[in-house]
Protein backbone atom coordinates (compact mmCIF):
# COMPACT_ATOMS: atom_id res chain seq x y z
CA UNK A 1 0.00 0.00 0.00
CA UNK A 2 1.25 3.51 -0.81
CA UNK A 3 2.70 5.50 2.09
CA UNK A 4 -0.03 7.70 3.59
CA UNK A 5 0.21 10.98 5.41
CA UNK A 6 -0.75 10.78 9.08
CA UNK A 7 -2.54 11.76 11.18
CA UNK A 8 -5.64 11.62 9.01
CA UNK A 9 -9.36 12.22 9.12
CA UNK A 10 -11.41 9.08 9.66
CA UNK A 11 -14.90 9.44 8.16
CA UNK A 12 -17.66 6.85 8.52
CA UNK A 13 -20.47 7.07 5.99
CA UNK A 14 -23.73 5.30 6.90
CA UNK A 15 -26.85 4.46 4.92
CA UNK A 16 -28.75 7.69 5.40
CA UNK A 17 -30.21 9.65 2.50
CA UNK A 18 -30.42 12.69 4.79
CA UNK A 19 -27.68 15.05 3.57
CA UNK A 20 -25.87 12.10 1.99
CA UNK A 21 -24.82 14.04 -1.12
CA UNK A 22 -23.80 17.06 0.96
CA UNK A 23 -21.62 14.86 3.20
CA UNK A 24 -19.91 13.47 0.10
CA UNK A 25 -19.22 17.07 -0.92
CA UNK A 26 -17.68 17.77 2.50
CA UNK A 27 -15.44 14.69 2.23
CA UNK A 28 -14.26 15.82 -1.22
CA UNK A 29 -13.15 19.13 0.29
CA UNK A 30 -10.78 17.41 2.73
CA UNK A 31 -7.36 15.89 2.18
CA UNK A 32 -6.03 12.75 3.87
CA UNK A 33 -9.29 10.98 4.67
CA UNK A 34 -9.85 7.29 5.40
CA UNK A 35 -13.46 6.64 4.45
CA UNK A 36 -15.33 3.79 6.17
CA UNK A 37 -18.43 2.84 4.17
CA UNK A 38 -21.19 0.87 5.90
CA UNK A 39 -22.92 -1.83 3.83
CA UNK A 40 -26.09 0.29 3.74
CA UNK A 41 -24.09 3.37 2.69
CA UNK A 42 -22.72 1.37 -0.26
CA UNK A 43 -26.30 0.62 -1.33
CA UNK A 44 -27.52 4.17 -0.77
CA UNK A 45 -24.63 5.45 -2.91
CA UNK A 46 -25.99 3.44 -5.81
CA UNK A 47 -29.64 4.42 -5.16
CA UNK A 48 -28.76 8.14 -5.21
CA UNK A 49 -26.60 7.50 -8.29
CA UNK A 50 -23.54 8.97 -6.55
CA UNK A 51 -19.90 8.32 -7.39
CA UNK A 52 -17.33 8.42 -4.63
CA UNK A 53 -14.80 10.29 -6.85
CA UNK A 54 -12.65 11.50 -3.98
CA UNK A 55 -9.22 13.16 -3.75
CA UNK A 56 -6.21 10.89 -4.44
CA UNK A 57 -5.21 10.99 -0.78
CA UNK A 58 -8.46 9.25 0.25
CA UNK A 59 -8.44 5.58 1.23
CA UNK A 60 -11.75 3.70 1.11
CA UNK A 61 -12.60 0.81 3.43
CA UNK A 62 -15.79 -1.14 2.77
CA UNK A 63 -17.57 -3.27 5.34
CA UNK A 64 -16.69 -6.79 4.23
CA UNK A 65 -15.52 -8.45 7.43
CA UNK A 66 -16.90 -9.38 10.85
CA UNK A 67 -14.04 -7.94 12.89
CA UNK A 68 -13.44 -4.63 11.06
CA UNK A 69 -9.61 -4.90 10.79
CA UNK A 70 -9.14 -1.21 9.79
CA UNK A 71 -10.03 -0.21 13.36
CA UNK A 72 -6.49 -1.28 14.25
CA UNK A 73 -5.29 2.04 12.83
CA UNK A 74 -6.91 3.83 15.76
CA UNK A 75 -4.45 2.19 18.15
CA UNK A 76 -1.49 3.69 16.32
CA UNK A 77 -2.55 7.33 16.22
CA UNK A 78 -3.46 7.32 12.53
CA UNK A 79 -6.51 9.57 13.10
CA UNK A 80 -6.71 13.05 14.57
CA UNK A 81 -10.52 13.10 14.20
CA UNK A 82 -13.40 10.78 13.37
CA UNK A 83 -16.44 12.12 11.54
CA UNK A 84 -19.58 9.98 11.47
CA UNK A 85 -21.78 11.63 8.86
CA UNK A 86 -24.51 11.23 7.98
CA UNK A 87 -25.36 8.93 10.90
CA UNK A 88 -28.51 6.83 10.57
CA UNK A 89 -30.84 6.32 13.52
CA UNK A 90 -29.64 2.70 13.46
CA UNK A 91 -25.98 3.64 13.84
CA UNK A 92 -26.72 6.31 16.47
CA UNK A 93 -28.73 3.77 18.52
CA UNK A 94 -25.91 1.22 18.36
CA UNK A 95 -23.30 3.82 19.29
CA UNK A 96 -25.37 5.00 22.26
CA UNK A 97 -25.70 1.46 23.61
CA UNK A 98 -22.06 0.53 23.03
CA UNK A 99 -22.76 -1.91 20.20
CA UNK A 100 -19.93 -2.27 17.69
CA UNK A 101 -20.93 -4.96 15.23
CA UNK A 102 -20.01 -3.40 11.89
CA UNK A 103 -17.40 -1.05 10.42
CA UNK A 104 -19.13 2.25 11.26
CA UNK A 105 -20.01 1.34 14.84
CA UNK A 106 -16.57 -0.20 15.35
CA UNK A 107 -14.72 2.93 14.27
CA UNK A 108 -16.95 4.98 16.60
CA UNK A 109 -16.22 2.63 19.51
CA UNK A 110 -12.47 2.54 18.83
CA UNK A 111 -12.29 6.32 18.44
CA UNK A 112 -13.84 6.55 21.91
CA UNK A 113 -11.45 3.99 23.38
CA UNK A 114 -8.46 5.73 21.81
CA UNK A 115 -9.65 9.24 22.80
CA UNK A 116 -9.95 10.48 19.23
CA UNK A 117 -12.33 13.49 19.04
CA UNK A 118 -15.47 12.62 17.10
CA UNK A 119 -18.04 14.69 15.21
CA UNK A 120 -21.40 12.97 14.57
CA UNK A 121 -23.97 14.39 12.14
CA UNK A 122 -27.15 12.74 13.42
CA UNK A 123 -30.10 12.51 11.03
CA UNK A 124 -32.92 12.39 13.53
CA UNK A 125 -32.80 15.73 15.24
CA UNK A 126 -36.39 17.05 15.15
CA UNK A 127 -39.90 15.56 15.35
CA UNK A 128 -40.54 16.53 11.73
CA UNK A 129 -37.93 16.67 8.96
CA UNK A 130 -37.69 17.13 5.22
CA UNK A 131 -35.28 14.62 3.78
CA UNK A 132 -34.04 13.59 0.36
CA UNK A 133 -35.30 10.23 -0.91
CA UNK A 134 -33.93 8.84 -4.20
CA UNK A 135 -36.92 10.34 -6.06
CA UNK A 136 -37.02 13.71 -4.28
CA UNK A 137 -37.85 15.38 -0.98
CA UNK A 138 -40.14 13.62 1.52
CA UNK A 139 -41.35 14.30 5.06
CA UNK A 140 -40.32 12.02 7.94
CA UNK A 141 -41.28 12.01 11.60
CA UNK A 142 -38.44 10.60 13.74
CA UNK A 143 -39.71 8.59 16.70
CA UNK A 144 -39.18 9.53 20.33
CA UNK A 145 -36.53 6.78 20.66
CA UNK A 146 -34.58 8.24 17.72
CA UNK A 147 -34.63 11.75 19.20
CA UNK A 148 -33.72 10.44 22.65
CA UNK A 149 -30.75 8.53 21.25
CA UNK A 150 -29.46 11.66 19.52
CA UNK A 151 -29.69 13.48 22.88
CA UNK A 152 -27.93 10.61 24.69
CA UNK A 153 -25.02 10.72 22.26
CA UNK A 154 -24.40 14.36 23.20
CA UNK A 155 -23.32 13.21 26.67
CA UNK A 156 -20.44 11.09 25.30
CA UNK A 157 -16.90 12.25 26.01
CA UNK A 158 -15.01 13.90 23.14
CA UNK A 159 -18.13 13.63 20.97
CA UNK A 160 -19.69 16.62 19.25
CA UNK A 161 -23.14 15.97 17.83
CA UNK A 162 -24.12 18.35 15.03
CA UNK A 163 -27.67 18.65 13.76
CA UNK A 164 -27.43 20.66 10.54
CA UNK A 165 -25.18 20.80 7.52
CA UNK A 166 -23.96 24.24 8.50
CA UNK A 167 -23.07 22.98 12.00
CA UNK A 168 -21.13 20.14 10.37
CA UNK A 169 -19.26 22.57 8.12
CA UNK A 170 -18.46 24.80 11.09
CA UNK A 171 -17.24 21.84 13.16
CA UNK A 172 -14.96 20.68 10.32
CA UNK A 173 -13.60 24.21 9.83
CA UNK A 174 -12.96 24.60 13.57
CA UNK A 175 -11.16 21.26 13.76
CA UNK A 176 -9.09 22.14 10.68
CA UNK A 177 -8.02 25.41 12.36
CA UNK A 178 -7.17 23.60 15.62
CA UNK A 179 -5.03 21.10 13.74
CA UNK A 180 -3.22 23.84 11.83
CA UNK A 181 -2.55 25.72 15.08
CA UNK A 182 -1.12 22.68 16.82
CA UNK A 183 0.99 21.50 13.89
C1 LIG B 1 -32.75 5.39 0.06
C2 LIG B 1 -32.60 5.19 1.54
C3 LIG B 1 -32.48 6.28 2.37
C4 LIG B 1 -32.38 6.10 3.76
N1 LIG B 1 -32.28 7.19 4.56
C5 LIG B 1 -32.21 7.04 5.89
C6 LIG B 1 -32.14 8.19 6.74
O1 LIG B 1 -32.16 9.35 6.30
N2 LIG B 1 -32.04 8.01 8.06
C7 LIG B 1 -32.00 6.75 8.62
O2 LIG B 1 -31.89 6.64 9.83
N3 LIG B 1 -32.06 5.62 7.84
C8 LIG B 1 -32.17 5.75 6.50
N4 LIG B 1 -32.26 4.63 5.69
C9 LIG B 1 -32.29 3.29 6.33
C10 LIG B 1 -30.87 2.76 6.62
O3 LIG B 1 -30.11 2.65 5.44
C11 LIG B 1 -31.00 1.39 7.33
O4 LIG B 1 -31.54 1.58 8.64
C12 LIG B 1 -29.67 0.66 7.44
O5 LIG B 1 -29.89 -0.59 8.09
C13 LIG B 1 -28.65 1.48 8.22
O6 LIG B 1 -27.43 0.78 8.29
P1 LIG B 1 -26.10 1.52 8.82
O7 LIG B 1 -26.55 2.32 10.02
O8 LIG B 1 -25.21 0.38 9.18
O9 LIG B 1 -25.56 2.33 7.70
C14 LIG B 1 -32.38 4.79 4.31
C15 LIG B 1 -32.49 3.70 3.45
C16 LIG B 1 -32.61 3.90 2.08
C17 LIG B 1 -32.76 2.69 1.19
PDB file of N, CA, C and O in Angstrom, residues 6-55:
ATOM      1  N   UNK A   6      -0.007  10.873   7.823  1.00  0.00           N
ATOM      2  CA  UNK A   6      -0.748  10.775   9.081  1.00  0.00           C
ATOM      3  C   UNK A   6      -0.377  11.962   9.960  1.00  0.00           C
ATOM      4  O   UNK A   6       0.691  12.523   9.797  1.00  0.00           O
ATOM      5  N   UNK A   7      -1.222  12.335  10.941  1.00  0.00           N
ATOM      6  CA  UNK A   7      -2.538  11.756  11.177  1.00  0.00           C
ATOM      7  C   UNK A   7      -3.550  12.200  10.136  1.00  0.00           C
ATOM      8  O   UNK A   7      -3.367  13.194   9.445  1.00  0.00           O
ATOM      9  N   UNK A   8      -4.639  11.428  10.063  1.00  0.00           N
ATOM     10  CA  UNK A   8      -5.638  11.619   9.012  1.00  0.00           C
ATOM     11  C   UNK A   8      -7.029  11.825   9.614  1.00  0.00           C
ATOM     12  O   UNK A   8      -7.244  11.571  10.789  1.00  0.00           O
ATOM     13  N   UNK A   9      -7.949  12.244   8.753  1.00  0.00           N
ATOM     14  CA  UNK A   9      -9.357  12.220   9.117  1.00  0.00           C
ATOM     15  C   UNK A   9      -9.860  10.789   8.932  1.00  0.00           C
ATOM     16  O   UNK A   9      -9.561  10.158   7.913  1.00  0.00           O
ATOM     17  N   UNK A  10     -10.624  10.291   9.901  1.00  0.00           N
ATOM     18  CA  UNK A  10     -11.411   9.083   9.660  1.00  0.00           C
ATOM     19  C   UNK A  10     -12.828   9.559   9.418  1.00  0.00           C
ATOM     20  O   UNK A  10     -13.287  10.486  10.101  1.00  0.00           O
ATOM     21  N   UNK A  11     -13.513   8.996   8.438  1.00  0.00           N
ATOM     22  CA  UNK A  11     -14.897   9.439   8.156  1.00  0.00           C
ATOM     23  C   UNK A  11     -15.735   8.191   7.915  1.00  0.00           C
ATOM     24  O   UNK A  11     -15.451   7.413   7.012  1.00  0.00           O
ATOM     25  N   UNK A  12     -16.761   7.994   8.729  1.00  0.00           N
ATOM     26  CA  UNK A  12     -17.663   6.848   8.525  1.00  0.00           C
ATOM     27  C   UNK A  12     -18.954   7.337   7.885  1.00  0.00           C
ATOM     28  O   UNK A  12     -19.605   8.263   8.378  1.00  0.00           O
ATOM     29  N   UNK A  13     -19.284   6.711   6.774  1.00  0.00           N
ATOM     30  CA  UNK A  13     -20.468   7.069   5.986  1.00  0.00           C
ATOM     31  C   UNK A  13     -21.497   5.967   6.213  1.00  0.00           C
ATOM     32  O   UNK A  13     -21.199   4.790   5.992  1.00  0.00           O
ATOM     33  N   UNK A  14     -22.712   6.333   6.670  1.00  0.00           N
ATOM     34  CA  UNK A  14     -23.726   5.298   6.896  1.00  0.00           C
ATOM     35  C   UNK A  14     -24.879   5.468   5.911  1.00  0.00           C
ATOM     36  O   UNK A  14     -24.910   6.428   5.130  1.00  0.00           O
ATOM     37  N   UNK A  15     -25.820   4.555   5.973  1.00  0.00           N
ATOM     38  CA  UNK A  15     -26.850   4.458   4.921  1.00  0.00           C
ATOM     39  C   UNK A  15     -28.014   5.408   5.081  1.00  0.00           C
ATOM     40  O   UNK A  15     -29.176   5.001   5.049  1.00  0.00           O
ATOM     41  N   UNK A  16     -27.711   6.680   5.229  1.00  0.00           N
ATOM     42  CA  UNK A  16     -28.753   7.694   5.401  1.00  0.00           C
ATOM     43  C   UNK A  16     -28.835   8.578   4.165  1.00  0.00           C
ATOM     44  O   UNK A  16     -27.816   9.125   3.735  1.00  0.00           O
ATOM     45  N   UNK A  17     -30.045   8.739   3.638  1.00  0.00           N
ATOM     46  CA  UNK A  17     -30.210   9.651   2.502  1.00  0.00           C
ATOM     47  C   UNK A  17     -30.141  11.099   2.952  1.00  0.00           C
ATOM     48  O   UNK A  17     -29.897  11.993   2.141  1.00  0.00           O
ATOM     49  N   UNK A  18     -30.355  11.333   4.253  1.00  0.00           N
ATOM     50  CA  UNK A  18     -30.423  12.692   4.791  1.00  0.00           C
ATOM     51  C   UNK A  18     -29.047  13.350   4.685  1.00  0.00           C
ATOM     52  O   UNK A  18     -28.094  12.946   5.347  1.00  0.00           O
ATOM     53  N   UNK A  19     -28.942  14.331   3.804  1.00  0.00           N
ATOM     54  CA  UNK A  19     -27.684  15.053   3.573  1.00  0.00           C
ATOM     55  C   UNK A  19     -26.531  14.133   3.128  1.00  0.00           C
ATOM     56  O   UNK A  19     -25.368  14.426   3.376  1.00  0.00           O
ATOM     57  N   UNK A  20     -26.891  13.040   2.474  1.00  0.00           N
ATOM     58  CA  UNK A  20     -25.873  12.105   1.988  1.00  0.00           C
ATOM     59  C   UNK A  20     -24.968  12.778   0.950  1.00  0.00           C
ATOM     60  O   UNK A  20     -23.737  12.754   1.061  1.00  0.00           O
ATOM     61  N   UNK A  21     -25.611  13.418  -0.049  1.00  0.00           N
ATOM     62  CA  UNK A  21     -24.815  14.044  -1.118  1.00  0.00           C
ATOM     63  C   UNK A  21     -23.957  15.177  -0.559  1.00  0.00           C
ATOM     64  O   UNK A  21     -22.812  15.366  -0.964  1.00  0.00           O
ATOM     65  N   UNK A  22     -24.542  15.929   0.386  1.00  0.00           N
ATOM     66  CA  UNK A  22     -23.804  17.056   0.965  1.00  0.00           C
ATOM     67  C   UNK A  22     -22.587  16.552   1.762  1.00  0.00           C
ATOM     68  O   UNK A  22     -21.530  17.182   1.757  1.00  0.00           O
ATOM     69  N   UNK A  23     -22.760  15.423   2.448  1.00  0.00           N
ATOM     70  CA  UNK A  23     -21.616  14.864   3.195  1.00  0.00           C
ATOM     71  C   UNK A  23     -20.533  14.415   2.227  1.00  0.00           C
ATOM     72  O   UNK A  23     -19.336  14.609   2.500  1.00  0.00           O
ATOM     73  N   UNK A  24     -20.929  13.850   1.097  1.00  0.00           N
ATOM     74  CA  UNK A  24     -19.915  13.467   0.100  1.00  0.00           C
ATOM     75  C   UNK A  24     -19.145  14.705  -0.357  1.00  0.00           C
ATOM     76  O   UNK A  24     -17.927  14.661  -0.529  1.00  0.00           O
ATOM     77  N   UNK A  25     -19.864  15.809  -0.527  1.00  0.00           N
ATOM     78  CA  UNK A  25     -19.218  17.071  -0.918  1.00  0.00           C
ATOM     79  C   UNK A  25     -18.210  17.508   0.141  1.00  0.00           C
ATOM     80  O   UNK A  25     -17.098  17.954  -0.184  1.00  0.00           O
ATOM     81  N   UNK A  26     -18.583  17.365   1.413  1.00  0.00           N
ATOM     82  CA  UNK A  26     -17.680  17.774   2.502  1.00  0.00           C
ATOM     83  C   UNK A  26     -16.435  16.886   2.531  1.00  0.00           C
ATOM     84  O   UNK A  26     -15.324  17.370   2.781  1.00  0.00           O
ATOM     85  N   UNK A  27     -16.601  15.599   2.241  1.00  0.00           N
ATOM     86  CA  UNK A  27     -15.439  14.687   2.227  1.00  0.00           C
ATOM     87  C   UNK A  27     -14.494  15.090   1.096  1.00  0.00           C
ATOM     88  O   UNK A  27     -13.273  15.119   1.266  1.00  0.00           O
ATOM     89  N   UNK A  28     -15.090  15.448  -0.057  1.00  0.00           N
ATOM     90  CA  UNK A  28     -14.257  15.820  -1.220  1.00  0.00           C
ATOM     91  C   UNK A  28     -13.410  17.052  -0.938  1.00  0.00           C
ATOM     92  O   UNK A  28     -12.368  17.251  -1.561  1.00  0.00           O
ATOM     93  N   UNK A  29     -13.878  17.886  -0.008  1.00  0.00           N
ATOM     94  CA  UNK A  29     -13.153  19.133   0.286  1.00  0.00           C
ATOM     95  C   UNK A  29     -11.976  18.895   1.243  1.00  0.00           C
ATOM     96  O   UNK A  29     -11.204  19.816   1.500  1.00  0.00           O
ATOM     97  N   UNK A  30     -11.856  17.681   1.777  1.00  0.00           N
ATOM     98  CA  UNK A  30     -10.781  17.405   2.735  1.00  0.00           C
ATOM     99  C   UNK A  30      -9.676  16.583   2.085  1.00  0.00           C
ATOM    100  O   UNK A  30      -9.924  15.815   1.168  1.00  0.00           O
ATOM    101  N   UNK A  31      -8.476  16.743   2.605  1.00  0.00           N
ATOM    102  CA  UNK A  31      -7.357  15.895   2.182  1.00  0.00           C
ATOM    103  C   UNK A  31      -7.094  14.868   3.282  1.00  0.00           C
ATOM    104  O   UNK A  31      -7.423  15.103   4.443  1.00  0.00           O
ATOM    105  N   UNK A  32      -6.488  13.759   2.909  1.00  0.00           N
ATOM    106  CA  UNK A  32      -6.033  12.752   3.875  1.00  0.00           C
ATOM    107  C   UNK A  32      -7.180  12.189   4.714  1.00  0.00           C
ATOM    108  O   UNK A  32      -7.209  12.336   5.945  1.00  0.00           O
ATOM    109  N   UNK A  33      -8.123  11.579   4.015  1.00  0.00           N
ATOM    110  CA  UNK A  33      -9.289  10.979   4.670  1.00  0.00           C
ATOM    111  C   UNK A  33      -9.250   9.466   4.473  1.00  0.00           C
ATOM    112  O   UNK A  33      -8.975   8.977   3.378  1.00  0.00           O
ATOM    113  N   UNK A  34      -9.530   8.723   5.537  1.00  0.00           N
ATOM    114  CA  UNK A  34      -9.846   7.293   5.404  1.00  0.00           C
ATOM    115  C   UNK A  34     -11.352   7.186   5.537  1.00  0.00           C
ATOM    116  O   UNK A  34     -11.926   7.571   6.570  1.00  0.00           O
ATOM    117  N   UNK A  35     -12.003   6.689   4.481  1.00  0.00           N
ATOM    118  CA  UNK A  35     -13.465   6.637   4.449  1.00  0.00           C
ATOM    119  C   UNK A  35     -13.937   5.216   4.750  1.00  0.00           C
ATOM    120  O   UNK A  35     -13.534   4.267   4.080  1.00  0.00           O
ATOM    121  N   UNK A  36     -14.782   5.091   5.771  1.00  0.00           N
ATOM    122  CA  UNK A  36     -15.332   3.793   6.165  1.00  0.00           C
ATOM    123  C   UNK A  36     -16.787   3.754   5.706  1.00  0.00           C
ATOM    124  O   UNK A  36     -17.603   4.563   6.166  1.00  0.00           O
ATOM    125  N   UNK A  37     -17.103   2.839   4.809  1.00  0.00           N
ATOM    126  CA  UNK A  37     -18.426   2.837   4.172  1.00  0.00           C
ATOM    127  C   UNK A  37     -19.239   1.664   4.706  1.00  0.00           C
ATOM    128  O   UNK A  37     -18.872   0.495   4.505  1.00  0.00           O
ATOM    129  N   UNK A  38     -20.354   1.968   5.394  1.00  0.00           N
ATOM    130  CA  UNK A  38     -21.192   0.868   5.898  1.00  0.00           C
ATOM    131  C   UNK A  38     -21.826   0.151   4.700  1.00  0.00           C
ATOM    132  O   UNK A  38     -21.915   0.711   3.597  1.00  0.00           O
ATOM    133  N   UNK A  39     -22.290  -1.083   4.941  1.00  0.00           N
ATOM    134  CA  UNK A  39     -22.925  -1.830   3.832  1.00  0.00           C
ATOM    135  C   UNK A  39     -24.096  -1.040   3.278  1.00  0.00           C
ATOM    136  O   UNK A  39     -24.293  -0.930   2.068  1.00  0.00           O
ATOM    137  N   UNK A  40     -24.920  -0.475   4.189  1.00  0.00           N
ATOM    138  CA  UNK A  40     -26.088   0.290   3.741  1.00  0.00           C
ATOM    139  C   UNK A  40     -25.651   1.539   2.978  1.00  0.00           C
ATOM    140  O   UNK A  40     -26.287   1.915   1.984  1.00  0.00           O
ATOM    141  N   UNK A  41     -24.566   2.172   3.406  1.00  0.00           N
ATOM    142  CA  UNK A  41     -24.089   3.368   2.692  1.00  0.00           C
ATOM    143  C   UNK A  41     -23.687   3.007   1.260  1.00  0.00           C
ATOM    144  O   UNK A  41     -23.935   3.772   0.324  1.00  0.00           O
ATOM    145  N   UNK A  42     -23.091   1.824   1.089  1.00  0.00           N
ATOM    146  CA  UNK A  42     -22.719   1.370  -0.258  1.00  0.00           C
ATOM    147  C   UNK A  42     -23.961   1.247  -1.136  1.00  0.00           C
ATOM    148  O   UNK A  42     -23.940   1.623  -2.318  1.00  0.00           O
ATOM    149  N   UNK A  43     -25.050   0.758  -0.562  1.00  0.00           N
ATOM    150  CA  UNK A  43     -26.299   0.617  -1.328  1.00  0.00           C
ATOM    151  C   UNK A  43     -26.923   1.982  -1.627  1.00  0.00           C
ATOM    152  O   UNK A  43     -27.381   2.241  -2.741  1.00  0.00           O
ATOM    153  N   UNK A  44     -26.925   2.842  -0.594  1.00  0.00           N
ATOM    154  CA  UNK A  44     -27.525   4.175  -0.767  1.00  0.00           C
ATOM    155  C   UNK A  44     -26.756   4.979  -1.835  1.00  0.00           C
ATOM    156  O   UNK A  44     -27.343   5.693  -2.641  1.00  0.00           O
ATOM    157  N   UNK A  45     -25.448   4.799  -1.862  1.00  0.00           N
ATOM    158  CA  UNK A  45     -24.629   5.453  -2.906  1.00  0.00           C
ATOM    159  C   UNK A  45     -25.174   5.134  -4.295  1.00  0.00           C
ATOM    160  O   UNK A  45     -25.325   6.009  -5.138  1.00  0.00           O
ATOM    161  N   UNK A  46     -25.480   3.848  -4.498  1.00  0.00           N
ATOM    162  CA  UNK A  46     -25.994   3.438  -5.808  1.00  0.00           C
ATOM    163  C   UNK A  46     -27.396   3.996  -6.037  1.00  0.00           C
ATOM    164  O   UNK A  46     -27.719   4.465  -7.122  1.00  0.00           O
ATOM    165  N   UNK A  47     -28.250   3.958  -4.992  1.00  0.00           N
ATOM    166  CA  UNK A  47     -29.640   4.425  -5.162  1.00  0.00           C
ATOM    167  C   UNK A  47     -29.707   5.910  -5.494  1.00  0.00           C
ATOM    168  O   UNK A  47     -30.591   6.359  -6.200  1.00  0.00           O
ATOM    169  N   UNK A  48     -28.773   6.693  -4.935  1.00  0.00           N
ATOM    170  CA  UNK A  48     -28.761   8.144  -5.205  1.00  0.00           C
ATOM    171  C   UNK A  48     -27.875   8.455  -6.415  1.00  0.00           C
ATOM    172  O   UNK A  48     -27.567   9.607  -6.660  1.00  0.00           O
ATOM    173  N   UNK A  49     -27.427   7.374  -7.081  1.00  0.00           N
ATOM    174  CA  UNK A  49     -26.599   7.504  -8.285  1.00  0.00           C
ATOM    175  C   UNK A  49     -25.374   8.405  -8.042  1.00  0.00           C
ATOM    176  O   UNK A  49     -25.049   9.285  -8.835  1.00  0.00           O
ATOM    177  N   UNK A  50     -24.714   8.173  -6.898  1.00  0.00           N
ATOM    178  CA  UNK A  50     -23.540   8.972  -6.551  1.00  0.00           C
ATOM    179  C   UNK A  50     -22.261   8.181  -6.815  1.00  0.00           C
ATOM    180  O   UNK A  50     -22.235   6.965  -6.632  1.00  0.00           O
ATOM    181  N   UNK A  51     -21.239   8.904  -7.248  1.00  0.00           N
ATOM    182  CA  UNK A  51     -19.900   8.317  -7.389  1.00  0.00           C
ATOM    183  C   UNK A  51     -19.094   8.771  -6.185  1.00  0.00           C
ATOM    184  O   UNK A  51     -19.294   9.895  -5.708  1.00  0.00           O
ATOM    185  N   UNK A  52     -18.157   7.938  -5.741  1.00  0.00           N
ATOM    186  CA  UNK A  52     -17.335   8.420  -4.631  1.00  0.00           C
ATOM    187  C   UNK A  52     -16.378   9.515  -5.117  1.00  0.00           C
ATOM    188  O   UNK A  52     -16.254  10.543  -4.499  1.00  0.00           O
ATOM    189  N   UNK A  53     -15.753   9.317  -6.281  1.00  0.00           N
ATOM    190  CA  UNK A  53     -14.795  10.292  -6.852  1.00  0.00           C
ATOM    191  C   UNK A  53     -14.211  11.274  -5.820  1.00  0.00           C
ATOM    192  O   UNK A  53     -14.626  12.422  -5.731  1.00  0.00           O
ATOM    193  N   UNK A  54     -13.235  10.759  -5.096  1.00  0.00           N
ATOM    194  CA  UNK A  54     -12.649  11.503  -3.976  1.00  0.00           C
ATOM    195  C   UNK A  54     -11.192  11.860  -4.279  1.00  0.00           C
ATOM    196  O   UNK A  54     -10.601  11.294  -5.199  1.00  0.00           O
ATOM    197  N   UNK A  55     -10.618  12.810  -3.506  1.00  0.00           N
ATOM    198  CA  UNK A  55      -9.216  13.160  -3.748  1.00  0.00           C
ATOM    199  C   UNK A  55      -8.303  11.930  -3.681  1.00  0.00           C
ATOM    200  O   UNK A  55      -8.622  10.944  -3.012  1.00  0.00           O
TER     201      UNK A  55
END
